[in-house]
Coordinates of C-alpha atoms in Angstrom, one line a residue:
T1 CA 5.3 9.8 13.3
F2 CA 4.4 13.5 11.8
M3 CA 6.2 14.0 8.3
S4 CA 4.3 16.8 7.4
T5 CA 4.8 19.7 10.1
P6 CA 5.2 23.4 9.6
S7 CA 9.0 23.1 10.5
S8 CA 9.4 20.3 8.2
L9 CA 7.3 22.2 5.1
A10 CA 9.7 25.3 6.1
G11 CA 12.7 23.1 5.3
L12 CA 11.8 22.0 2.1
V13 CA 14.7 22.9 -0.8
T14 CA 13.6 22.4 -4.3
V15 CA 16.2 20.6 -6.4
K16 CA 14.5 20.6 -9.7
K17 CA 11.1 21.8 -11.3
I18 CA 9.7 19.4 -13.7
T19 CA 6.3 19.0 -14.8
L20 CA 3.8 16.2 -14.3
A21 CA 3.9 14.8 -17.8
E22 CA 7.6 14.6 -17.4
K23 CA 7.4 12.6 -13.9
I24 CA 4.8 10.4 -15.6
K25 CA 7.5 9.6 -18.1
F26 CA 9.8 8.7 -15.9
W27 CA 7.9 6.5 -13.8
Q28 CA 6.6 4.8 -17.0
H29 CA 10.4 4.4 -18.3
I30 CA 11.3 3.0 -14.9
M31 CA 8.9 0.3 -15.1
E32 CA 9.6 -0.6 -18.7
Y33 CA 13.3 -0.4 -17.7
A34 CA 12.5 -3.4 -14.9
R35 CA 10.3 -5.2 -17.4
V36 CA 13.1 -6.1 -19.9
R37 CA 15.0 -7.6 -17.0
G38 CA 11.9 -9.5 -15.9
I39 CA 11.1 -7.3 -12.7
D40 CA 7.5 -6.4 -12.0
C41 CA 6.8 -3.5 -10.4
Y42 CA 4.0 -3.1 -7.1
L43 CA 3.4 0.2 -5.5
F44 CA 2.7 -0.1 -1.6
T45 CA 1.0 2.6 0.4
W46 CA 0.7 2.9 4.0
N47 CA -3.0 4.5 5.6
L48 CA -4.3 6.9 6.2
F49 CA -1.8 10.0 5.3
T50 CA -3.0 13.0 3.4
Y51 CA 0.5 14.3 3.3
G52 CA 1.3 16.8 0.4
T53 CA -2.4 17.8 0.2
E54 CA -2.3 20.6 3.1
N55 CA -2.6 23.4 0.8
S56 CA -4.6 21.6 -1.9
G57 CA -7.5 23.6 -1.4
Y58 CA -9.9 20.4 -1.6
G59 CA -9.9 19.8 2.6
F60 CA -8.9 16.1 2.5
T61 CA -8.7 14.9 5.8
D62 CA -7.3 11.2 7.3
R63 CA -11.0 10.4 8.6
I64 CA -11.7 7.0 7.3
T65 CA -15.2 8.5 6.9
D66 CA -14.5 11.4 4.9
P67 CA -16.3 11.1 1.6
K68 CA -14.0 13.7 -0.2
T69 CA -11.0 11.4 0.8
I70 CA -12.6 8.5 -0.3
D71 CA -13.5 9.7 -3.2
Y72 CA -9.9 11.3 -4.2
V73 CA -8.2 7.9 -3.2
R74 CA -10.6 6.1 -5.1
K75 CA -10.0 8.4 -8.2
A76 CA -6.5 8.3 -7.9
T77 CA -6.0 4.4 -7.6
K78 CA -8.2 4.4 -11.1
A79 CA -6.0 6.7 -12.7
L80 CA -2.5 5.1 -11.2
I81 CA -3.6 2.0 -12.8
K82 CA -4.7 3.1 -16.1
T83 CA -1.4 5.7 -16.5
Y84 CA 0.9 2.5 -15.8
P85 CA 0.0 -0.2 -17.6
L86 CA 3.2 -1.9 -16.4
L87 CA 2.0 -1.9 -13.0
K88 CA 1.6 -5.0 -12.0
G89 CA -0.2 -4.4 -8.6
I90 CA -0.8 -2.3 -5.4
G91 CA -0.3 -3.4 -1.8
L92 CA -1.8 -1.7 1.2
T93 CA -2.1 -1.4 4.9
A94 CA -4.9 -1.2 7.5
G95 CA -2.9 -0.5 10.4
E96 CA -0.8 3.2 9.6
N97 CA -2.7 5.9 11.3
M98 CA -5.8 3.8 11.5
M99 CA -5.3 2.0 15.1
K100 CA -8.4 3.6 16.6
Q101 CA -11.0 2.3 13.9
S102 CA -12.5 -0.5 13.7
E103 CA -11.7 -3.3 11.9
S104 CA -14.7 -3.3 9.8
D105 CA -14.5 0.3 9.5
K106 CA -10.7 0.5 8.5
E107 CA -11.4 -2.3 5.6
K108 CA -14.8 -0.8 4.6
F109 CA -12.6 2.3 3.9
L110 CA -9.4 0.5 2.0
Y111 CA -12.3 -1.4 -0.4
E112 CA -14.3 1.8 -1.1
S113 CA -11.3 3.9 -2.1
Y114 CA -8.4 1.3 -3.3
G115 CA -10.8 -1.5 -3.9
E116 CA -13.1 0.3 -5.9
G117 CA -10.6 2.1 -7.6
I118 CA -9.1 -1.4 -8.9
N119 CA -12.4 -2.3 -10.1
D120 CA -13.1 0.7 -11.6
A121 CA -9.9 0.7 -13.6
L122 CA -10.3 -3.3 -14.7
A123 CA -14.0 -2.3 -15.9
E124 CA -12.7 -0.3 -18.4
D125 CA -9.6 -3.0 -19.3
P126 CA -11.0 -6.5 -18.8
N127 CA -7.7 -7.8 -20.4
R128 CA -5.9 -6.2 -17.8
R129 CA -4.7 -8.7 -14.8
F130 CA -3.9 -6.9 -11.5
K131 CA -2.7 -7.9 -7.8
L132 CA -3.9 -6.3 -4.6
I133 CA -1.5 -7.6 -1.8
H134 CA -2.9 -7.0 1.9
R135 CA -0.8 -6.5 4.6
A136 CA -1.8 -8.6 7.5
H137 CA 0.0 -5.8 10.1
Q138 CA -2.7 -4.6 12.4
A139 CA -5.5 -6.3 10.6
D140 CA -8.4 -9.2 10.9
I141 CA -7.9 -11.7 7.7
D142 CA -11.1 -13.1 7.9
M143 CA -12.4 -9.2 7.9
I144 CA -10.5 -8.4 4.7
K145 CA -11.9 -11.4 2.7
K146 CA -15.1 -10.6 3.4
T147 CA -15.0 -7.0 2.8
F148 CA -13.2 -7.7 -0.7
L149 CA -15.6 -10.1 -1.7
N150 CA -16.9 -8.2 -4.6
L151 CA -13.0 -7.3 -5.9
N152 CA -12.9 -7.5 -10.0
A153 CA -12.2 -11.5 -10.7
N154 CA -9.2 -10.1 -12.5
C155 CA -7.4 -8.7 -9.5
G156 CA -5.9 -11.4 -7.3
L157 CA -6.1 -10.8 -3.5
D158 CA -3.0 -11.9 -1.8
F159 CA -1.4 -10.9 1.5
S160 CA 1.8 -10.1 2.9
Y161 CA 3.1 -10.9 6.5
K162 CA 6.1 -9.6 8.3
Y163 CA 8.0 -12.6 9.4
S164 CA 10.3 -11.1 11.5
V165 CA 8.2 -7.9 12.1
A166 CA 10.9 -5.6 11.6
Q167 CA 14.3 -6.7 13.3
M168 CA 15.4 -9.5 10.8
Y169 CA 18.7 -9.8 13.0
S170 CA 17.3 -10.1 16.3
A171 CA 16.3 -13.7 16.3
V172 CA 16.9 -16.9 14.1
A173 CA 13.6 -18.4 14.4
P174 CA 11.1 -15.7 14.9
K175 CA 7.6 -16.6 16.5
Y176 CA 5.3 -13.9 15.7
I177 CA 3.6 -15.9 13.0
Y178 CA 2.9 -18.6 15.1
E179 CA 1.7 -16.6 18.3
S180 CA -0.8 -14.5 15.7
A181 CA -1.9 -18.0 14.4
F182 CA -1.6 -16.5 10.7
L183 CA -0.8 -19.8 9.0
E184 CA -4.0 -21.2 10.5
K185 CA -6.2 -18.0 9.6
I186 CA -5.0 -17.6 6.4
R187 CA -6.0 -20.9 5.1
D188 CA -5.8 -21.6 1.4
S189 CA -5.1 -17.6 0.5
K190 CA -1.5 -16.9 -1.2
F191 CA 0.6 -14.7 0.5
F192 CA 4.3 -13.2 1.0
L193 CA 6.5 -13.6 3.8
T194 CA 8.5 -10.1 4.1
I195 CA 11.7 -9.2 6.0
R196 CA 12.6 -5.6 7.1
D197 CA 16.2 -4.7 8.4
D198 CA 14.8 -2.0 10.9
S199 CA 17.6 -3.1 12.9
W200 CA 20.1 -2.0 10.6
Y201 CA 18.7 1.4 10.8
N202 CA 18.6 1.4 14.8
L203 CA 22.5 0.6 14.8
G204 CA 23.3 3.0 12.2
Y205 CA 21.7 5.7 14.0
T206 CA 23.2 4.7 17.2
R207 CA 26.9 4.4 15.6

C-alpha cells in the first residue's frame, strides 16, 4: 500500500493548526486520563515507513541500512519515551515494508533504532520500567531474542501473535498458531494473543 502519494498529498485538508507543544500536551493529557482509569498506554509502529518526511530536507529513506534513518528513529524513540513518562511501552513489527530483507538484517535495524533508543532513554532514567512488544508477524523469534539480548534490563521483551491472523469471524478454531509452531518457538517468553477484525472492514466495504 502507498499511503503517501502525490495524489493523496494533494488532497490534504488542514482542519486545525496547533503547535508541537500543544500536540504533546494533548497526548500527555490522554495518557493521564487513561492512567486514572486503570488503562496503560502503548504505541505500536509498523516498519519501515518514512511517510511525512518527504519534504523535511533530511533525505530519510525506507532502507534499513540508511544510517540517517536509523539515527532518526533511535533519537525519536528516546525522545518519545522521555516526553511521555506515562507511556508503558512500544510495539513493533519486522514485517511491514521489510519483506525482502533477511531476518537478521530486519532485527538488526529494529534493535539499532528502537532498541538502542529505549536503552538511551532508560539509561538516563534508571527507575523507569518499560516494555517492548515485538510482533511475531513475519519474524523469526529466535533471531529476535538473539538480537535484543542487550536490551536494557528495565525493559521487558514480550511478543505478540495474531491468533486468527486478521479474520476473527472466519473460523471458530484458528489453526495458524499451530501451523507456525509459535507455542513451541516462544518457549518461556511472555506473549499476547491479539485478535483483529479485518473481516468487519471487508464486510463494510462490500455493503
